[in-house]
Amino acid sequence: MERICLVLLLLSKVLGVSAQFNGFNCDANFHSRFPAERDISVYCGVQTITLKINFCPVLFSGYTDTDLALNGRHGDAHCRGFINNNTFPTVVLFSISLSTLEACGNSLVVSTAQGPNAYGNLSLVQIGNVSGYIDTPDPPTIISYLPGLLYKFSCSYPLEYLVNNTQLASSAAAISVKESNGTFVSTLSLILYNDSSYVQQLSIPMAGLTLKTRIFAAVRATNLDRRWNVLMDYCYTTPSGNPNDDLRYDLFFGCDRDPQTTVFENGKSQMGRFSFEVFRFVKHKNQKMSTVFLHCVTKLCRSDDCPMLMPICGRRKKRDISEIPPSYSTSGNAMVTAGPIITRSAQLSSTDLRMNSVTGALISGVIILAVMSMCFFVFSLTLLKGKRTPPDALPGARNPAFN
């Protein structure tokens, strides 16, 4: 009799759990438990942060999907998630827009630290951290037999990227960095233009660009929250598409700037603009055309913080960065490659040299013949003048005024 009662008791529990999970993709053998850390997944994206919560342990704990809300905002429908029953297990999805992340009480903290950038140059680096939590409401009673659920999340965004342009012949190189471990995901592009209007993109002819042609470049940020600005930290060129090439020529870094490089806009909007004159690498002296690849290490900074990250050049005292509190080091630089800028070389072929030799000989012969003809003409005039008889003196008195 005791065995029969035990079987009936176990059967009633199984039926109760099955009824509790009824209609949702849950397995009573795996999900008859309270929530754990593994029940939340965080995806840090360009425009949104997506949170996935395993709904089955929530059901087992005695709550529904409407009981879950961001940062205790249970009365705001915009701060709740929605059920996705097309997966196993069933999940509750939350989507947080980076443009309106404070609407449901999420926080954004940007910290600044001194440290090396992507290529070891000392500069100021910012880290953006978005954090918040999802919880269940507390009952209006003194005690409760239901567990309080709390899910914490955060996304860390290192705000520095390496933008390499190695397809400059096609005038643009748009990139999208893959999501990885909370690394900030952005879409950046390095585009070349013909003039300072930044309207018509640069088209490189088959023969290459003439040396000292001025090129206008722009680093743009797209699909990015408007609170972030683009700050070009370090731009340089290499003769190959490898940004780690040992041979490089710097265009600008901080207050150091190539004399032929001009920076028009930096850190003031979601576009940085500069120009430089086309040159050639000396190592390409045996080639008809020289290739130049452009690379930029770019930061993203809040509009209020960008002036602090800008170098102070001139006679003014540089900003004391030792006062800035320590923070995280930068990681996960986003790299894009494109290229090359093709420039013409002054190298002459052997055929050109032979043709120039013949042309020079002809010109020299013509000059010698002209000089000999002129000398003969002058000599003839001298002989004719010597054979003339001087005219007799005219009679009469001279005018004393001519004396």
Short mmCIF file of C-alpha atoms in Angstrom, two decimals:
data_model
loop_
_atom_site.label_atom_id
_atom_site.label_comp_id
_atom_site.label_asym_id
_atom_site.label_seq_id
_atom_site.Cartn_x
_atom_site.Cartn_y
_atom_site.Cartn_z
CA MET A 1 0.00 0.00 0.00
CA GLU A 2 2.88 2.35 0.82
CA ARG A 3 4.43 1.64 -2.58
CA ILE A 4 1.19 2.51 -4.33
CA CYS A 5 0.98 5.82 -2.46
CA LEU A 6 4.61 6.65 -3.34
CA VAL A 7 3.99 5.95 -7.03
CA LEU A 8 0.85 8.09 -7.01
CA LEU A 9 2.76 10.93 -5.30
CA LEU A 10 5.58 10.85 -7.87
CA LEU A 11 3.06 10.67 -10.70
CA SER A 12 1.21 13.69 -9.36
CA LYS A 13 4.45 15.69 -9.22
CA VAL A 14 5.36 14.73 -12.80
CA LEU A 15 1.90 15.67 -14.01
CA GLY A 16 2.13 18.95 -12.12
CA VAL A 17 5.49 19.84 -13.68
CA SER A 18 4.25 18.82 -17.15
CA ALA A 19 1.20 21.02 -16.70
CA GLN A 20 3.44 23.86 -15.57
CA PHE A 21 5.56 23.60 -18.76
CA ASN A 22 2.52 22.95 -20.99
CA GLY A 23 2.74 24.86 -24.29
CA PHE A 24 6.42 25.74 -23.97
CA ASN A 25 9.53 23.99 -25.23
CA CYS A 26 10.77 22.80 -21.86
CA ASP A 27 12.06 19.45 -20.61
CA ALA A 28 11.01 18.55 -17.07
CA ASN A 29 14.18 16.48 -16.64
CA PHE A 30 16.48 19.47 -17.28
CA HIS A 31 14.43 22.53 -16.38
CA SER A 32 12.80 21.57 -13.09
CA ARG A 33 15.19 23.86 -11.24
CA PHE A 34 15.75 27.44 -10.18
CA PRO A 35 17.60 29.82 -12.57
CA ALA A 36 21.41 29.79 -12.83
CA GLU A 37 24.06 32.03 -14.43
CA ARG A 38 24.07 29.98 -17.62
CA ASP A 39 20.41 30.87 -18.23
CA ILE A 40 21.22 34.34 -19.61
CA SER A 41 23.07 35.12 -22.85
CA VAL A 42 24.30 38.62 -23.78
CA TYR A 43 25.00 39.78 -27.37
CA CYS A 44 26.70 43.19 -27.64
CA GLY A 45 25.87 44.70 -31.03
CA VAL A 46 26.38 47.89 -32.99
CA GLN A 47 22.96 49.42 -32.38
CA THR A 48 21.34 47.05 -29.89
CA ILE A 49 22.19 44.76 -26.99
CA THR A 50 20.19 41.52 -27.10
CA LEU A 51 19.50 39.47 -23.96
CA LYS A 52 18.18 35.88 -23.98
CA ILE A 53 16.82 34.31 -20.79
CA ASN A 54 15.93 30.65 -20.48
CA PHE A 55 12.20 30.84 -19.69
CA CYS A 56 11.74 27.29 -18.36
CA PRO A 57 13.43 27.84 -14.95
CA VAL A 58 11.42 31.07 -14.67
CA LEU A 59 8.21 29.05 -15.06
CA PHE A 60 9.44 26.47 -12.56
CA SER A 61 10.05 29.30 -10.06
CA GLY A 62 6.42 30.38 -10.32
CA TYR A 63 6.73 33.46 -12.58
CA THR A 64 5.54 34.38 -16.07
CA ASP A 65 7.22 36.36 -18.82
CA THR A 66 5.39 39.56 -17.78
CA ASP A 67 7.08 39.38 -14.38
CA LEU A 68 10.52 39.99 -15.94
CA ALA A 69 11.53 43.62 -16.57
CA LEU A 70 14.64 45.74 -16.99
CA ASN A 71 16.00 47.47 -13.89
CA GLY A 72 12.79 47.10 -11.88
CA ARG A 73 10.63 48.96 -14.45
CA HIS A 74 7.75 46.46 -14.16
CA GLY A 75 5.09 49.05 -14.87
CA ASP A 76 6.58 50.03 -18.25
CA ALA A 77 5.63 47.67 -21.10
CA HIS A 78 8.63 48.91 -23.14
CA CYS A 79 10.98 47.52 -20.49
CA ARG A 80 9.61 43.97 -20.67
CA GLY A 81 10.71 41.12 -22.89
CA PHE A 82 8.79 38.90 -25.27
CA ILE A 83 8.48 35.14 -25.60
CA ASN A 84 10.22 33.21 -28.38
CA ASN A 85 8.78 29.69 -28.42
CA ASN A 86 10.46 28.71 -31.70
CA THR A 87 13.64 27.60 -29.95
CA PHE A 88 14.55 24.96 -27.41
CA PRO A 89 14.33 25.84 -24.67
CA THR A 90 11.82 28.68 -24.84
CA VAL A 91 13.48 32.04 -24.19
CA VAL A 92 12.46 35.57 -23.23
CA LEU A 93 14.15 38.19 -25.43
CA PHE A 94 15.10 41.72 -24.43
CA SER A 95 16.38 44.23 -26.98
CA ILE A 96 18.13 47.37 -25.71
CA SER A 97 18.75 50.18 -28.20
CA LEU A 98 22.06 51.97 -27.60
CA SER A 99 20.46 55.24 -28.69
CA THR A 100 17.82 55.05 -25.91
CA LEU A 101 19.48 52.76 -23.38
CA GLU A 102 18.75 55.09 -20.43
CA ALA A 103 14.99 54.84 -21.07
CA CYS A 104 14.71 51.65 -18.98
CA GLY A 105 17.33 52.59 -16.41
CA ASN A 106 20.43 51.05 -18.05
CA SER A 107 23.67 52.88 -17.35
CA LEU A 108 26.54 53.91 -19.60
CA VAL A 109 29.89 54.60 -17.95
CA VAL A 110 32.84 55.79 -20.07
CA SER A 111 36.25 55.57 -18.42
CA THR A 112 39.52 56.99 -19.74
CA ALA A 113 43.03 55.66 -19.27
CA GLN A 114 46.49 56.37 -20.56
CA GLY A 115 47.95 53.51 -22.56
CA PRO A 116 49.46 52.41 -25.86
CA ASN A 117 47.26 52.36 -28.93
CA ALA A 118 47.24 49.68 -31.62
CA TYR A 119 50.86 50.39 -32.58
CA GLY A 120 52.42 51.19 -29.25
CA ASN A 121 52.06 54.96 -29.41
CA LEU A 122 51.09 56.45 -26.04
CA SER A 123 47.64 58.01 -26.09
CA LEU A 124 44.38 58.27 -24.15
CA VAL A 125 41.96 55.38 -24.62
CA GLN A 126 38.29 55.26 -23.62
CA ILE A 127 36.22 52.25 -22.59
CA GLY A 128 32.41 52.32 -22.72
CA ASN A 129 30.53 50.01 -20.36
CA VAL A 130 26.74 49.45 -20.55
CA SER A 131 25.20 47.59 -17.62
CA GLY A 132 21.85 46.78 -16.06
CA TYR A 133 19.76 43.93 -14.67
CA ILE A 134 16.51 42.00 -15.15
CA ASP A 135 14.48 41.05 -12.08
CA THR A 136 11.07 39.94 -10.82
CA PRO A 137 8.80 42.13 -8.65
CA ASP A 138 8.68 41.79 -4.91
CA PRO A 139 5.28 40.78 -3.48
CA PRO A 140 3.33 43.35 -1.41
CA THR A 141 3.56 41.03 1.61
CA ILE A 142 6.07 40.72 4.41
CA ILE A 143 7.23 37.26 3.36
CA SER A 144 7.26 35.24 0.13
CA TYR A 145 7.84 31.62 -0.73
CA LEU A 146 8.87 32.49 -4.28
CA PRO A 147 12.57 33.10 -5.00
CA GLY A 148 13.47 36.57 -6.23
CA LEU A 149 15.08 36.33 -9.67
CA LEU A 150 17.91 38.68 -10.66
CA TYR A 151 19.91 38.59 -13.91
CA LYS A 152 22.83 41.04 -14.27
CA PHE A 153 24.44 41.93 -17.60
CA SER A 154 27.07 44.27 -19.01
CA CYS A 155 28.75 45.07 -22.34
CA SER A 156 32.22 46.54 -22.54
CA TYR A 157 33.19 48.51 -25.66
CA PRO A 158 36.88 49.37 -26.24
CA LEU A 159 36.58 52.56 -28.28
CA GLU A 160 39.60 52.22 -30.56
CA TYR A 161 39.84 50.68 -34.01
CA LEU A 162 42.31 50.25 -36.83
CA VAL A 163 40.85 51.26 -40.18
CA ASN A 164 43.01 50.24 -43.12
CA ASN A 165 42.32 51.35 -46.65
CA THR A 166 43.83 48.90 -49.12
CA GLN A 167 41.30 49.15 -51.93
CA LEU A 168 41.76 52.78 -52.70
CA ALA A 169 41.66 52.11 -56.42
CA SER A 170 37.95 51.42 -56.00
CA SER A 171 37.74 54.54 -53.79
CA ALA A 172 36.17 53.01 -50.66
CA ALA A 173 36.52 50.23 -48.13
CA ALA A 174 33.48 49.73 -45.91
CA ILE A 175 33.86 47.34 -43.03
CA SER A 176 31.77 45.65 -40.42
CA VAL A 177 33.56 44.12 -37.45
CA LYS A 178 32.32 40.79 -36.12
CA GLU A 179 30.96 40.59 -32.60
CA SER A 180 33.40 39.06 -30.15
CA ASN A 181 33.42 38.95 -26.35
CA GLY A 182 31.75 42.30 -25.84
CA THR A 183 34.15 44.12 -28.16
CA PHE A 184 32.55 47.26 -29.53
CA VAL A 185 31.07 46.55 -32.94
CA SER A 186 30.98 49.36 -35.46
CA THR A 187 30.79 50.02 -39.17
CA LEU A 188 33.60 52.31 -40.31
CA SER A 189 34.81 53.35 -43.72
CA LEU A 190 37.86 55.13 -45.10
CA ILE A 191 36.91 56.92 -48.30
CA LEU A 192 38.99 59.02 -50.71
CA TYR A 193 37.68 62.07 -52.57
CA ASN A 194 38.84 64.30 -55.43
CA ASP A 195 38.51 67.66 -53.67
CA SER A 196 37.65 69.41 -50.42
CA SER A 197 33.91 69.28 -51.11
CA TYR A 198 34.00 65.55 -50.19
CA VAL A 199 31.32 64.77 -52.77
CA GLN A 200 32.98 62.99 -55.69
CA GLN A 201 34.98 59.94 -54.71
CA LEU A 202 38.49 59.54 -56.07
CA SER A 203 38.98 57.56 -59.26
CA ILE A 204 42.55 56.43 -59.85
CA PRO A 205 43.52 56.21 -63.56
CA MET A 206 45.18 53.13 -65.00
CA ALA A 207 48.48 54.98 -65.36
CA GLY A 208 48.38 56.05 -61.72
CA LEU A 209 48.20 59.44 -60.05
CA THR A 210 50.71 62.19 -60.72
CA LEU A 211 53.09 62.84 -57.84
CA LYS A 212 52.03 65.68 -55.47
CA THR A 213 48.37 65.21 -56.40
CA ARG A 214 46.35 66.19 -53.33
CA ILE A 215 44.00 63.47 -52.03
CA PHE A 216 41.18 64.14 -49.57
CA ALA A 217 40.40 61.30 -47.12
CA ALA A 218 37.50 60.82 -44.68
CA VAL A 219 36.94 58.28 -41.89
CA ARG A 220 33.18 57.81 -41.40
CA ALA A 221 31.08 56.00 -38.80
CA THR A 222 27.69 54.66 -39.88
CA ASN A 223 24.96 52.68 -38.11
CA LEU A 224 26.26 54.10 -34.86
CA ASP A 225 24.51 55.93 -32.04
CA ARG A 226 24.85 59.70 -32.50
CA ARG A 227 26.40 60.13 -29.06
CA TRP A 228 29.73 58.85 -30.44
CA ASN A 229 32.19 60.89 -32.50
CA VAL A 230 35.13 59.77 -34.64
CA LEU A 231 38.62 60.71 -33.42
CA MET A 232 41.51 59.85 -35.74
CA ASP A 233 44.44 59.01 -33.47
CA TYR A 234 47.14 57.94 -35.92
CA CYS A 235 47.22 57.75 -39.72
CA TYR A 236 50.13 56.34 -41.70
CA THR A 237 51.03 54.72 -45.03
CA THR A 238 52.86 51.55 -46.06
CA PRO A 239 54.12 50.27 -49.43
CA SER A 240 52.18 47.03 -48.96
CA GLY A 241 48.71 46.08 -47.78
CA ASN A 242 50.14 44.79 -44.50
CA PRO A 243 49.45 47.35 -41.74
CA ASN A 244 52.32 45.79 -39.75
CA ASP A 245 54.83 46.47 -42.53
CA ASP A 246 58.21 47.52 -41.06
CA LEU A 247 58.43 50.30 -43.66
CA ARG A 248 55.88 53.02 -42.98
CA TYR A 249 55.51 56.76 -43.39
CA ASP A 250 53.47 58.65 -40.78
CA LEU A 251 50.98 61.29 -41.91
CA PHE A 252 50.03 62.48 -38.43
CA PHE A 253 50.02 61.36 -34.81
CA GLY A 254 49.11 63.78 -32.05
CA CYS A 255 50.89 67.07 -32.69
CA ASP A 256 53.40 65.50 -35.11
CA ARG A 257 52.30 66.02 -38.69
CA ASP A 258 53.75 65.60 -42.16
CA PRO A 259 54.22 69.08 -43.75
CA GLN A 260 52.07 68.09 -46.75
CA THR A 261 49.21 66.76 -44.56
CA THR A 262 46.30 68.92 -43.42
CA VAL A 263 43.64 67.83 -40.89
CA PHE A 264 40.31 69.59 -41.44
CA GLU A 265 38.02 67.90 -38.89
CA ASN A 266 38.69 65.50 -36.05
CA GLY A 267 36.65 64.49 -33.00
CA LYS A 268 33.78 66.89 -33.78
CA SER A 269 31.34 64.59 -35.57
CA GLN A 270 31.02 61.06 -36.94
CA MET A 271 33.46 61.93 -39.73
CA GLY A 272 37.15 62.81 -39.61
CA ARG A 273 38.63 64.61 -42.64
CA PHE A 274 42.20 65.23 -43.79
CA SER A 275 44.24 65.57 -47.00
CA PHE A 276 47.76 64.73 -48.13
CA GLU A 277 49.87 64.87 -51.29
CA VAL A 278 50.63 61.72 -53.25
CA PHE A 279 54.22 60.51 -53.06
CA ARG A 280 56.13 57.36 -53.95
CA PHE A 281 58.19 54.99 -51.84
CA VAL A 282 61.86 55.00 -52.87
CA LYS A 283 61.93 51.20 -52.76
CA HIS A 284 59.73 51.24 -55.90
CA LYS A 285 62.38 53.04 -57.97
CA ASN A 286 62.70 50.07 -60.35
CA GLN A 287 58.94 49.94 -60.93
CA LYS A 288 56.89 51.99 -63.34
CA MET A 289 54.28 52.66 -60.65
CA SER A 290 54.45 52.98 -56.87
CA THR A 291 51.74 51.75 -54.48
CA VAL A 292 50.73 53.49 -51.26
CA PHE A 293 48.39 51.96 -48.66
CA LEU A 294 46.62 54.13 -46.11
CA HIS A 295 45.81 53.09 -42.52
CA CYS A 296 44.18 54.96 -39.62
CA VAL A 297 43.90 54.06 -35.94
CA THR A 298 40.53 55.54 -34.98
CA LYS A 299 38.86 56.09 -31.62
CA LEU A 300 35.20 56.54 -30.78
CA CYS A 301 34.54 59.09 -28.04
CA ARG A 302 31.54 60.84 -26.56
CA SER A 303 31.13 64.36 -27.90
CA ASP A 304 31.78 65.82 -24.45
CA ASP A 305 34.92 63.73 -23.94
CA CYS A 306 36.55 64.19 -27.36
CA PRO A 307 38.16 67.58 -26.50
CA MET A 308 39.86 65.93 -23.53
CA LEU A 309 41.38 63.28 -25.80
CA MET A 310 42.60 65.79 -28.38
CA PRO A 311 46.30 66.74 -28.09
CA ILE A 312 47.07 70.35 -27.17
CA CYS A 313 49.66 71.62 -29.64
CA GLY A 314 51.64 74.84 -29.74
CA ARG A 315 53.04 76.83 -26.82
CA ARG A 316 50.28 75.92 -24.40
CA LYS A 317 51.07 73.42 -21.66
CA LYS A 318 49.97 69.92 -22.48
CA ARG A 319 47.11 68.41 -20.52
CA ASP A 320 48.23 66.45 -17.46
CA ILE A 321 46.90 62.97 -18.15
CA SER A 322 48.18 61.64 -14.83
CA GLU A 323 45.03 63.04 -13.23
CA ILE A 324 42.82 60.70 -15.26
CA PRO A 325 41.76 57.65 -13.20
CA PRO A 326 43.16 54.28 -14.29
CA SER A 327 40.92 52.01 -16.29
CA TYR A 328 40.97 49.05 -18.64
CA SER A 329 43.44 48.56 -21.44
CA THR A 330 42.22 48.57 -25.00
CA SER A 331 41.75 45.31 -26.88
CA GLY A 332 40.21 43.85 -30.01
CA ASN A 333 41.18 46.41 -32.63
CA ALA A 334 39.01 46.20 -35.72
CA MET A 335 41.06 45.94 -38.90
CA VAL A 336 40.05 46.61 -42.49
CA THR A 337 42.28 46.38 -45.52
CA ALA A 338 42.02 47.99 -48.97
CA GLY A 339 44.39 49.54 -51.57
CA PRO A 340 46.51 50.66 -53.32
CA ILE A 341 46.99 54.31 -54.33
CA ILE A 342 48.95 54.05 -57.59
CA THR A 343 51.40 56.81 -58.51
CA ARG A 344 53.36 57.34 -61.71
CA SER A 345 57.10 56.85 -61.80
CA ALA A 346 59.64 58.99 -63.71
CA GLN A 347 61.48 55.88 -64.91
CA LEU A 348 62.32 55.77 -68.65
CA SER A 349 62.55 52.63 -70.76
CA SER A 350 65.56 51.77 -72.97
CA THR A 351 63.55 52.70 -76.08
CA ASP A 352 62.87 56.13 -74.62
CA LEU A 353 66.58 56.56 -73.92
CA ARG A 354 67.55 55.62 -77.53
CA MET A 355 64.99 58.01 -78.95
CA ASN A 356 66.22 60.79 -76.68
CA SER A 357 69.83 60.18 -77.83
CA VAL A 358 68.92 60.53 -81.52
CA THR A 359 66.85 63.61 -80.83
CA GLY A 360 69.69 65.19 -78.84
CA ALA A 361 72.19 64.52 -81.66
CA LEU A 362 69.93 66.16 -84.24
CA ILE A 363 69.36 69.22 -82.05
CA SER A 364 73.13 69.55 -81.41
CA GLY A 365 73.87 69.39 -85.16
CA VAL A 366 71.33 72.07 -85.93
CA ILE A 367 72.79 74.37 -83.24
CA ILE A 368 76.38 73.89 -84.52
CA LEU A 369 75.32 74.60 -88.10
CA ALA A 370 73.49 77.77 -87.00
CA VAL A 371 76.56 79.04 -85.10
CA MET A 372 78.86 78.39 -88.11
CA SER A 373 76.45 80.22 -90.44
CA MET A 374 76.34 83.23 -88.11
CA CYS A 375 80.14 83.37 -87.90
CA PHE A 376 80.48 83.21 -91.70
CA PHE A 377 77.92 86.03 -92.06
CA VAL A 378 79.76 88.29 -89.60
CA PHE A 379 83.14 87.58 -91.29
CA SER A 380 81.68 88.49 -94.72
CA LEU A 381 80.36 91.83 -93.40
CA THR A 382 83.78 92.65 -91.95
CA LEU A 383 85.52 92.07 -95.32
CA LEU A 384 83.04 94.24 -97.21
CA LYS A 385 83.41 97.14 -94.75
CA GLY A 386 87.24 97.07 -95.06
CA LYS A 387 87.19 97.50 -98.88
CA ARG A 388 85.06 100.73 -98.84
CA THR A 389 86.82 104.19 -99.60
CA PRO A 390 86.14 106.84 -96.94
CA PRO A 391 84.22 109.85 -98.31
CA ASP A 392 85.97 113.28 -98.77
CA ALA A 393 85.55 115.85 -96.04
CA LEU A 394 82.79 118.40 -96.70
CA PRO A 395 83.93 122.07 -97.17
CA GLY A 396 82.81 124.80 -94.77
CA ALA A 397 83.15 125.83 -91.17
CA ARG A 398 81.99 123.64 -88.24
CA ASN A 399 79.20 124.76 -85.89
CA PRO A 400 80.90 125.84 -82.66
CA ALA A 401 77.84 124.56 -80.70
CA PHE A 402 78.72 120.97 -81.71
CA ASN A 403 81.99 121.34 -79.88
#
